[in-house]
Coordinates of C-alpha atoms in Angstrom, one line a residue:
Chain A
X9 CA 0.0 0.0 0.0
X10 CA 2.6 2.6 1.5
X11 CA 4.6 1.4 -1.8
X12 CA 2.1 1.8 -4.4
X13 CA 1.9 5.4 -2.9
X14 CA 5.5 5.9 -3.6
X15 CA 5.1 4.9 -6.9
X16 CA 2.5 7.3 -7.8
X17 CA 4.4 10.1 -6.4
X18 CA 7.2 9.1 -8.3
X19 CA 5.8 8.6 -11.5
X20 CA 3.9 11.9 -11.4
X21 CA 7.0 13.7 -10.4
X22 CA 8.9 11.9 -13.3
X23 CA 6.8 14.1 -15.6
X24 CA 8.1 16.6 -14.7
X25 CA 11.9 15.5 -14.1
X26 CA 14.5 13.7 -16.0
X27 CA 16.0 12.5 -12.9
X28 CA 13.7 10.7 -10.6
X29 CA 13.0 12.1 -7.0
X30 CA 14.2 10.4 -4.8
X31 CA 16.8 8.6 -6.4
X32 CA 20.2 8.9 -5.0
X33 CA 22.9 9.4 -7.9
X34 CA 25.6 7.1 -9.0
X35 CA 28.3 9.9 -7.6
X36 CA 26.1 9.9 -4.2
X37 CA 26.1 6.9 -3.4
X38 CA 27.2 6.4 -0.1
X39 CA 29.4 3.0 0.2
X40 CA 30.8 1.9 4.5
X41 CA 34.4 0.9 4.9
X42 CA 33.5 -2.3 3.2
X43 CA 31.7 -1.6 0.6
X44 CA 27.8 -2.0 1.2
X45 CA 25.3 0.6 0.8
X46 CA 22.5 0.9 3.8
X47 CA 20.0 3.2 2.0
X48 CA 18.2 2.7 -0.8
X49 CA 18.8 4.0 -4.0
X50 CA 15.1 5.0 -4.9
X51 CA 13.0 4.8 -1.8
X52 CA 11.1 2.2 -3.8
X53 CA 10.8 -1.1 -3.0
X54 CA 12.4 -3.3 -5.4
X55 CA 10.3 -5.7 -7.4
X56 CA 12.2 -9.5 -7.7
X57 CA 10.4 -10.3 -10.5
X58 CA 11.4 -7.6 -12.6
X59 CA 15.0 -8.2 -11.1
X60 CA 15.0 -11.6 -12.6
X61 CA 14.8 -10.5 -15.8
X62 CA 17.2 -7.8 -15.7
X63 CA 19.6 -10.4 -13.9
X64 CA 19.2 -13.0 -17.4
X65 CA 19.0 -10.1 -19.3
X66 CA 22.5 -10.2 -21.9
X67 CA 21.8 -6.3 -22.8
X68 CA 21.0 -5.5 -18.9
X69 CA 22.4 -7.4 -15.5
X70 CA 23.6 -10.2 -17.5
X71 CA 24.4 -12.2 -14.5
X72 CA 24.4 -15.2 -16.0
X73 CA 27.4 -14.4 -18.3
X74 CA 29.7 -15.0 -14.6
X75 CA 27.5 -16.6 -11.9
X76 CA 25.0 -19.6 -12.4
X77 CA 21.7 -20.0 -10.6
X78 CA 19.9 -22.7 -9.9
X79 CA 17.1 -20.5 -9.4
X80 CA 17.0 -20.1 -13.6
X81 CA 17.9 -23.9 -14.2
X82 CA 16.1 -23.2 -17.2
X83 CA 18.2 -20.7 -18.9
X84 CA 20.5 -22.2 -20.7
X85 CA 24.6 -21.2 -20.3
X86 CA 25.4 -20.3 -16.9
X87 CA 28.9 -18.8 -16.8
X88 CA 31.4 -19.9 -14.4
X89 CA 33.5 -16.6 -14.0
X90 CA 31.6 -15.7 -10.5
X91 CA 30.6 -17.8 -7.7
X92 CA 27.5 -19.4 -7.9
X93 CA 25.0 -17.4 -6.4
X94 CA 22.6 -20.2 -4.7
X95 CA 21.7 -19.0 -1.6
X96 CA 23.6 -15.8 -1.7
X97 CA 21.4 -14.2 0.4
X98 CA 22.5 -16.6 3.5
X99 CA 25.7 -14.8 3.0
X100 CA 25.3 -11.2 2.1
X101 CA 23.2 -8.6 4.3
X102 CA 21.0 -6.6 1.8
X103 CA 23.5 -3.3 2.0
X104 CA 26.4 -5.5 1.4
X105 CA 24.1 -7.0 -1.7
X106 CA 23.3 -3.2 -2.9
X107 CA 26.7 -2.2 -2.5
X108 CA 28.0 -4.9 -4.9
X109 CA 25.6 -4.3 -7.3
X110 CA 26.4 -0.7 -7.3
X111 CA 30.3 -0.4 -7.2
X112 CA 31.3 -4.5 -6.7
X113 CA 34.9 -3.0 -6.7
X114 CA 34.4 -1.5 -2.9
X115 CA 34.1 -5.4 -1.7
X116 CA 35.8 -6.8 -4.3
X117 CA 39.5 -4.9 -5.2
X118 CA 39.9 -5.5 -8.9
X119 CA 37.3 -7.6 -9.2
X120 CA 36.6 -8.1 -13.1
X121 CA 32.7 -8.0 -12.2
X122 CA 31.5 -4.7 -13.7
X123 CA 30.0 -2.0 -11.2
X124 CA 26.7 -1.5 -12.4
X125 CA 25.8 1.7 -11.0
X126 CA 28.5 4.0 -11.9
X127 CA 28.3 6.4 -14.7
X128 CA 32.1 8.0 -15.3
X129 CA 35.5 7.7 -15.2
X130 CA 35.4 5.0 -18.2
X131 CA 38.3 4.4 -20.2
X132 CA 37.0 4.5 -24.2
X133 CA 33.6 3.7 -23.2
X134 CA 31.2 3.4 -26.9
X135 CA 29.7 6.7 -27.4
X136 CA 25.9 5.5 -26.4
X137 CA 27.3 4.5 -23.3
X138 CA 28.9 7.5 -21.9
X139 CA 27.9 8.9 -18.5
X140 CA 25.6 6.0 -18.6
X141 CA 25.4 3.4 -15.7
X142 CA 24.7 -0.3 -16.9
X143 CA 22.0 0.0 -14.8
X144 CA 19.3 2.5 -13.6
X145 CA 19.1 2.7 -9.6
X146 CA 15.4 1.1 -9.7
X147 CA 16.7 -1.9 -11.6
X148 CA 19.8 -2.2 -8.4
X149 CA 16.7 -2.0 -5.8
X150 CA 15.2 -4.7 -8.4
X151 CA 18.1 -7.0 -9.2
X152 CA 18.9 -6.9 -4.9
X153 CA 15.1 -7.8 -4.1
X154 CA 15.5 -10.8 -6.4
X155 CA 18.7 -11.6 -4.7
X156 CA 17.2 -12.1 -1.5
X157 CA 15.1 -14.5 -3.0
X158 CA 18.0 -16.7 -3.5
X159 CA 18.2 -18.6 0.5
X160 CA 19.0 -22.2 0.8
Chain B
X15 CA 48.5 -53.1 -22.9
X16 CA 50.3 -51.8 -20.3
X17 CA 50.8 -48.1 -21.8
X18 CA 47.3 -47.6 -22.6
X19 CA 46.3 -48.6 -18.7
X20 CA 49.1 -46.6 -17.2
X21 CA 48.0 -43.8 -19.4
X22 CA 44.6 -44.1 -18.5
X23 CA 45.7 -43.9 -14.8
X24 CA 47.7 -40.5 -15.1
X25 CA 44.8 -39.4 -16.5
X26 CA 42.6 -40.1 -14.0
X27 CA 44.8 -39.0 -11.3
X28 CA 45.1 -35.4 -13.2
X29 CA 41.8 -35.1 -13.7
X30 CA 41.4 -35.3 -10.1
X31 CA 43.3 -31.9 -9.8
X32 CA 42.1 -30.3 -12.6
X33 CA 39.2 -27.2 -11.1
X34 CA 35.5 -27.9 -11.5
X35 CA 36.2 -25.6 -15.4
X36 CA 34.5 -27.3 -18.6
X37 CA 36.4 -29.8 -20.2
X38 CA 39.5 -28.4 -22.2
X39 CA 41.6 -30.9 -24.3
X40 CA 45.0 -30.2 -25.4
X41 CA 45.1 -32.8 -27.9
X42 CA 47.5 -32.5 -30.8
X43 CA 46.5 -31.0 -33.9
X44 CA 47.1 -33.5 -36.8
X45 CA 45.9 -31.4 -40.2
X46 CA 47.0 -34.3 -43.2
X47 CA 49.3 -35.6 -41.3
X48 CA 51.4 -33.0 -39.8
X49 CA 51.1 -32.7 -36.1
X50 CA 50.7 -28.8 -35.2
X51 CA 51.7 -28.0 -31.3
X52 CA 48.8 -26.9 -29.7
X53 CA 50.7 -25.9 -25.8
X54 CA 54.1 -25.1 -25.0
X55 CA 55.8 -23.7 -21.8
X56 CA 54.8 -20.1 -21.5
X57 CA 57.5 -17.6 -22.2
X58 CA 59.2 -15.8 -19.3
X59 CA 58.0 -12.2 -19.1
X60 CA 53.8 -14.4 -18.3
X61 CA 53.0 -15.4 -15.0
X62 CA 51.1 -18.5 -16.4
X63 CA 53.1 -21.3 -16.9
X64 CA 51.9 -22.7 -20.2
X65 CA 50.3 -21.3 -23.4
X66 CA 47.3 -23.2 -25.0
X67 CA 45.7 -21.9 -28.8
X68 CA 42.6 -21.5 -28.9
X69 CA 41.9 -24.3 -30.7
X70 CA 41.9 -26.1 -27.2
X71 CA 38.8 -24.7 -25.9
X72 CA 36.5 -25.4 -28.9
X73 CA 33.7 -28.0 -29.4
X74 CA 34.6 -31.3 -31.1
X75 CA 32.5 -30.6 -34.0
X76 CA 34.6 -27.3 -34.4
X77 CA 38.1 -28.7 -34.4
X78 CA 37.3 -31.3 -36.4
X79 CA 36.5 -29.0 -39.5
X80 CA 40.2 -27.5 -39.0
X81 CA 42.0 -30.7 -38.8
X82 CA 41.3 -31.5 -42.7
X83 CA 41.6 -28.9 -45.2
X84 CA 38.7 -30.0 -47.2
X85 CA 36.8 -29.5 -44.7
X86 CA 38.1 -26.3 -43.4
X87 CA 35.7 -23.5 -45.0
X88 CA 38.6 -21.2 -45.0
X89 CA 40.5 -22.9 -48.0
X90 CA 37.8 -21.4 -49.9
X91 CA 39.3 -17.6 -49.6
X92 CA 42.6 -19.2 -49.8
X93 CA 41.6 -20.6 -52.7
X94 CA 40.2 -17.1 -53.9
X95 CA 43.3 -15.4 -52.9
X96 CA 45.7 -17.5 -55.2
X97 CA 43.5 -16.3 -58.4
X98 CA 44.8 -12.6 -56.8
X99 CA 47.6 -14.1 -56.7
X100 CA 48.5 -14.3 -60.2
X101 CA 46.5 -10.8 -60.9
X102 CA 48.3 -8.1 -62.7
X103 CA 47.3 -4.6 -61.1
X104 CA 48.1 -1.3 -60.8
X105 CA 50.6 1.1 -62.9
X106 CA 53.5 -1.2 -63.1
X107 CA 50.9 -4.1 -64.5
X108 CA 52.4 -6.5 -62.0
X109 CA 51.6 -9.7 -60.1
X110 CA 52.5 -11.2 -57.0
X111 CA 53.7 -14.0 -59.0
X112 CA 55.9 -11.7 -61.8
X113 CA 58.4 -11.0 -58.7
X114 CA 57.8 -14.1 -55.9
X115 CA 58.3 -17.8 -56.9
X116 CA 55.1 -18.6 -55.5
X117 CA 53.8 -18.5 -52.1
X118 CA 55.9 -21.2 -50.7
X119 CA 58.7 -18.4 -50.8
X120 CA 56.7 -16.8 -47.6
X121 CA 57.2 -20.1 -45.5
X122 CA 58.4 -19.6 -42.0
X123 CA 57.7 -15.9 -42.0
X124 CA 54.1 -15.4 -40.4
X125 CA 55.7 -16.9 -37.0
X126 CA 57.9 -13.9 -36.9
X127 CA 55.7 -10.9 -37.3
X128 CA 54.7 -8.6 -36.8
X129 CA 58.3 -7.2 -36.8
X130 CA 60.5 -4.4 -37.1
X131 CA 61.2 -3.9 -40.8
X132 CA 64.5 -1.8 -41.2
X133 CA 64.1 -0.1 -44.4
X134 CA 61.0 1.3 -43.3
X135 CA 61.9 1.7 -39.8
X136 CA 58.5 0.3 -38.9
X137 CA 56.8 -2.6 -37.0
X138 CA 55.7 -4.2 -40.2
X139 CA 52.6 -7.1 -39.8
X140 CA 51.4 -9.8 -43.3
X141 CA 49.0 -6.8 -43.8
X142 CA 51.8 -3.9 -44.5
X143 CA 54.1 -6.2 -46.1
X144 CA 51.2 -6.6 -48.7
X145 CA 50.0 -3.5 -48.6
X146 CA 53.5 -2.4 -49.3
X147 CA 54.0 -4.6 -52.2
X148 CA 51.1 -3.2 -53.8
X149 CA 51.4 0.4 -53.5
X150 CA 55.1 0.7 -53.7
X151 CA 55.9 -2.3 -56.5
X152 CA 52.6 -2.3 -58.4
X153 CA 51.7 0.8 -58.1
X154 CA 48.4 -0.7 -56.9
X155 CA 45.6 0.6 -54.3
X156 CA 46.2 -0.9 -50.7
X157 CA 43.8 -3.5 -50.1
X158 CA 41.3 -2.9 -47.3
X159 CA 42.2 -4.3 -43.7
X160 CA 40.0 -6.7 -42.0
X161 CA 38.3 -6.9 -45.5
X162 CA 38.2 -10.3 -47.8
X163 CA 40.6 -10.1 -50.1
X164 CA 43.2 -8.5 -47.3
X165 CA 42.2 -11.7 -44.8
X166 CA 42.3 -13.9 -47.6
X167 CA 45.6 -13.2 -48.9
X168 CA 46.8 -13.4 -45.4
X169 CA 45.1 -16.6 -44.9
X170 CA 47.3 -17.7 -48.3
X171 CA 50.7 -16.5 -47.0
X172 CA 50.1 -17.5 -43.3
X173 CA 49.2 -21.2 -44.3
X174 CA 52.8 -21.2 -45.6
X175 CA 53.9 -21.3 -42.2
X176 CA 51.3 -23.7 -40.7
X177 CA 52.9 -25.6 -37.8
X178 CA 55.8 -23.6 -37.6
X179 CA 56.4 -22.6 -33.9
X180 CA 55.7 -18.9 -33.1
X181 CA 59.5 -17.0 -32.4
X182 CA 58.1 -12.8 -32.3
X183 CA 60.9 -10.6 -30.9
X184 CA 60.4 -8.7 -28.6
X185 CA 63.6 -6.4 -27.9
X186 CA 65.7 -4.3 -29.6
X187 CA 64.0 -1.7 -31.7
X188 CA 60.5 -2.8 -31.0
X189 CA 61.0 -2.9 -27.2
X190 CA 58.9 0.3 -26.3
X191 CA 56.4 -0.9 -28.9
X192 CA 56.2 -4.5 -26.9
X193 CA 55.6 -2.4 -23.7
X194 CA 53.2 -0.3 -24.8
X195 CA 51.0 -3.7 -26.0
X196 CA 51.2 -5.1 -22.6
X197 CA 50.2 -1.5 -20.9
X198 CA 47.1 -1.9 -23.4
X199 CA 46.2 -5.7 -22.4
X200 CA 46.5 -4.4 -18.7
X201 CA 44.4 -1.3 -19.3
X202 CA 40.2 -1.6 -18.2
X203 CA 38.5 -0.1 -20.9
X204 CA 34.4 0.6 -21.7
X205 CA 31.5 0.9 -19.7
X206 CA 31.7 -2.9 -18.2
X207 CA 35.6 -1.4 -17.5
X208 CA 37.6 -5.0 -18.2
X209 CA 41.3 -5.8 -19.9
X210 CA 41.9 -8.7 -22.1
X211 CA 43.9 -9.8 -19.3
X212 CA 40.5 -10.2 -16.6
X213 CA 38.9 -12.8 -19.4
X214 CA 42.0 -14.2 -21.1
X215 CA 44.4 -14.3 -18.2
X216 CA 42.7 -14.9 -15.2
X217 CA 39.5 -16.4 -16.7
X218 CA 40.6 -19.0 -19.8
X219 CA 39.0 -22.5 -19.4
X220 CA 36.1 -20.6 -17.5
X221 CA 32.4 -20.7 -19.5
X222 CA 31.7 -16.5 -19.8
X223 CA 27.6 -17.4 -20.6
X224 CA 28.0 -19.8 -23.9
X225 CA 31.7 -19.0 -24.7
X226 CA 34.7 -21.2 -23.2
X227 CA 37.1 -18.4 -22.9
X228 CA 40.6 -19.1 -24.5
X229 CA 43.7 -17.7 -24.0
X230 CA 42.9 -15.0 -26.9
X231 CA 45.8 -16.2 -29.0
X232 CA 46.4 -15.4 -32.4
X233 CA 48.6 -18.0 -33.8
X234 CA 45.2 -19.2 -35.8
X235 CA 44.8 -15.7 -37.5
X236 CA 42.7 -15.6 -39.7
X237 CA 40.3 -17.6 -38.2
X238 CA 37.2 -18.5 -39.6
X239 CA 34.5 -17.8 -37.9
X240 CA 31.4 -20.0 -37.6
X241 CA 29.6 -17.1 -36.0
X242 CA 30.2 -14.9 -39.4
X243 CA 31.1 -17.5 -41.9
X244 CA 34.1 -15.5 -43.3
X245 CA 38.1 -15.1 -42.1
X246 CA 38.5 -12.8 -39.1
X247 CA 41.6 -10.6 -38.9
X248 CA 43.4 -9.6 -35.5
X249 CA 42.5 -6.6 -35.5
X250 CA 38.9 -7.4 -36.3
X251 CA 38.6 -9.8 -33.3
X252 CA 40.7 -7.1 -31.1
X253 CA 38.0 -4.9 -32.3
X254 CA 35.1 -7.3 -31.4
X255 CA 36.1 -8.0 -28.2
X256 CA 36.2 -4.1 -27.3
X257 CA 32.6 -3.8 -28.5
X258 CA 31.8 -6.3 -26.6
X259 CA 32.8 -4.6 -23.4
X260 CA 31.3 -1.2 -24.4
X261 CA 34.5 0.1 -25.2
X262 CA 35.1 2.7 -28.5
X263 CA 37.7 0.0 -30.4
X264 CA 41.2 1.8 -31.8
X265 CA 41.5 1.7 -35.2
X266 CA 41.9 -1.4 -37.2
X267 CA 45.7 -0.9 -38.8
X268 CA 46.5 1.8 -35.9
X269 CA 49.6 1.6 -33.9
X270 CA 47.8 0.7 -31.0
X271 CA 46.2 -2.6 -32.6
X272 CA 49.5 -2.8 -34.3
X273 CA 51.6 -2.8 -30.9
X274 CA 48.8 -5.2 -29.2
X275 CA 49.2 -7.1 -32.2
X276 CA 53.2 -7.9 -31.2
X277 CA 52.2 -8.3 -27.6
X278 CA 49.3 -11.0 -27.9
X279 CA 51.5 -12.5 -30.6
X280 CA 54.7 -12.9 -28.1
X281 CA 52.4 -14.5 -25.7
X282 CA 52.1 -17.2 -28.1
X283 CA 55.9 -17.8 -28.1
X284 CA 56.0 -21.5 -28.6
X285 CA 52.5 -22.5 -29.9
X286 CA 52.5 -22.8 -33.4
X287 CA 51.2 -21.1 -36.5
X288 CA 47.6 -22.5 -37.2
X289 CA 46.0 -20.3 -39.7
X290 CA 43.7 -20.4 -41.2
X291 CA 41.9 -21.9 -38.3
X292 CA 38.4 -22.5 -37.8
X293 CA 36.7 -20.7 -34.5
X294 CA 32.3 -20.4 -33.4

C-alpha cells in the first residue's frame, strides 16, 4: 500500500523530471568501509520479479554471463567466472548485496565484475554509453530484491 | 596393454586436480598428417606457466572441421586469394607472381611478425608487407584491412607457415612498442571497465555465458568464424572483443592494434602457426 503510494508520487513527479525524486545518484552513493550501501537507492521497493529479468538479461544485469543459478535452471549457459550465487542471500546482508551491485569493486578490489551503477570515469567507453550506468538505480533496488530470494 | 592402462591412470589421477572448469583438451592437432603443437611452456615475461591456442577450448564438432583442409571452410578464400595471386594490377601491371616464386617463398615468415622492418623503420605485420607490395611495387591501391581479399591473402601467405612454432621478438627496436602492447592488455576499458587480461588471463577455461574463454591467442589468425562465416583478422577480433565490453575500439591498422598485435603474438611464443583456423 505505502509502496504503491511511492510509486504514484514518483511517476507523477517523473513528468516533470528527468531524474527521478528520490533517487540517490551514482556519484552519491554512499558506500561503509567495506563496501555496502544501507540506503536505498530510490525509496522504492524493489520488485524481484522484474529483477529476474534484468539479472538474465544479456543487454542489462547479464548475470548469468559470470555466476550460475539454480534459481533459472532453465536458462540455458550459466557462466562460471563468479561464484555461484545459490543462496547468496544466507551470506550477504541486503546493504552488502546493494553495495555490490552498485560499485562490486568497494568489496571486491579489482574484481573483473563490472559496477553497475556507476556512470564515469570509463576508459574509451562506446559513445551510447557515456555517462551511462549499466543499470538504472530502480533496476539495483530490483536486481537486490530478487537476490534475497536466493536462500537455501 | 600396459601403456594404454598406465596412461589411462595419469589421466585419471590429473583429472582429479584439474578445477571444476568445462572440459578443455589439449590434444595434438594433426591437419594431413602434420602434427601442429597446440601448448608449450609459456615464455618468461607471463605469469602463467603454459600457453594453449585457442583451438583447445572449442567444441569437437569445431576442431574437427580445421583438422582437414577439405573440410576447413577457410580454403575457400585461400583458394580465392591464389586467383589474386597471379592478378596483374596497378601502374606497373604486375603480379604477386611476376616477382615471388610462389607462395611457398613466404614459408616460415608469419611466426615472426609482426616485426621491425628496417628499411622502413616500422613494425611491419602480413598486412603492411602486402600492402606495401602493392602500393610501392605495383603501383596498386592498398587493399582494405579486415576486408576479404586482405584476410584472404593473409590466410594464403600464413598457411605457408602452418605448424611452424611462433619466435616474435620482442627487444631491440620494438622494445617500447612491446611495452606499450602489454600496458594496453593491462588497461580496463568501456563501460563494463575490463582488460583482455580479466577474461583471457585470469579467466581461460572458464564458460563467460555460452563461450569457453581461450587464451585470446592469435597464432590461428585468420580464423574462420562460424559465427560470421568469413576469415576474421586480429585486428577485427581485437576490435570485437572491445565492443563487446562497451569500449570505442582503436582503429583497425592503428599503432595501437599494431603494438597489441606484437604483444598477444609474443604471448604465443611457442605454440605454433595454425592459420587459417576455424573458430564459433
Amino acid at each position: 500500500m505505502k509502496n504503491s503510494m511511492l510509486l504514484a508520487v514518483c511517476a507523477s513527479v517523473a513528468t516533470f523530471a528527468t531524474v527521478q525524486a528520490g533517487e540517490v545518484a551514482p556519484a552519491d552513493v554512499a558506500f561503509d568501509d567495506y563496501g555496502a550501501v544501507e540506503m536505498s537507492l530510490t525509496g522504492v521497493a524493489g520488485d524481484a520479479e522484474n529483477g529476474a529479468n534484468v539479472f538474465k538479461n544479456r543487454k542489462l544485469g547479464n548475470c548469468l554471463a559470470c555466476h550460475a543459478n539454480s534459481d533459472m535452471a532453465s536458462q540455458l549457459f550459466h557462466g562460471e567466472v563468479g561464484p555461484v550465487l545459490d543462496g547468496v542471500s544466507d551470506r550477504w546482508s541486503a546493504a552488502e548485496l546493494r553495495g555490490i551491485l552498485s560499485n562490486s569493486g568497494n568489496t571486491f578490489d579489482g574484481t573483473i565484475m563490472p559496477a553497475f551503477y556507476v556512470n564515469d570515469g570509463y576508459v574509451r567507453p562506446l559513445e551510447k554509453f557515456e555517462g551511462k550506468s549499466i543499470l538504472t538505480a530502480q533496476q539495483v533496488e530490483d536486481v537486490l530484491a530478487y537476490l534475497q530470494t536466493l536462500s537455501e | 596393454m600396459r601403456i594404454i592402462t598406465l596412461t589411462a591412470a595419469v589421466a585419471a589421477s590429473l583429472a582429479l586436480f584439474a578445477g571444476a572448469s568445462s572440459a578443455q583438451v589439449t590434444d595434438p592437432l594433426v591437419v594431413d598428417g602434420q602434427t601442429i603443437v597446440t601448448s608449450a611452456p609459456a615464455p618468461d615475461f607471463l605469469d602463467i606457466d603454459e600457453v594453449l591456442s585457442g583451438w583447445n577450448f572449442r567444441t569437437a564438432e569445431t576442431r574437427a572441421l580445421q583438422t582437414d583442409d577439405f573440410e576447413n571452410p577457410a580454403m575457400i578464400f585461400v583458394d580465392q586469394a591464389l586467383d589474386d595471386w597471379d592478378t596483374a594490377e596497378g601502374t606497373a601491371n604486375k603480379a604477386c607472381a611476376d616477382c615471388h616464386s610462389g607462395p611457398e617463398e613466404f614459408a616460415g615468415l608469419r611466426a615472426e611478425l609482426p616485426r621491425w622492418n628496417d628499411d622502413q623503420g616500422a613494425l611491419f605485420n602480413m598486412e603492411a608487407y602486402i600492402n606495401f607490395c602493392r602500393t610501392e611495387r605495383m603501383g596498386a591501391d592498398s587493399l582494405k584491412l579486415a576486408k576479404p581479399r586482405m584476410d584472404a591473402m593473409v590466410a594464403l601467405l600464413s598457411l605457408q607457415s602452418r605448424g611452424d612454432i611462433i619466435n616474435v621478438a620482442i627487444d631491440g627496436p620494438v622494445a617500447d612498442i612491446w611495452e606499450r602492447g602489454r600496458e594496453l592488455y593491462y588497461t580496463r576499458v568501456g563501460q563494463l571497465d575490463m582488460a583482455c587480461a580479466n577474461c583471457h588471463e585470469d579467466n581461460y577455461g572458464n564458460m563467460i555465458r555460452a563461450d569457453h574463454l581461450s587464451q585470446g591467442q592469435i597464432n590461428g589468425f585468420p580464423a574462420y568464424r562460424l559465427k560470421n562465416a568469413k576469415l576474421n583478422s586480429t585486428h577485427g577480433r581485437f576490435k570485437g572483443c572491445m565492443n563487446n565490453i562497451r569500449a570505442t575500439p582503436f582503429a583497425v591498422g592503428g599503432e595501437e592494434f599494431t603494438a597489441l598485435e606484437l604483444y598477444v603474438a609474443s604471448r604465443g611464443n611457442g605454440l605454433a602457426v595454425e592459420g587459417p583456423s576455424v573458430r564459433n
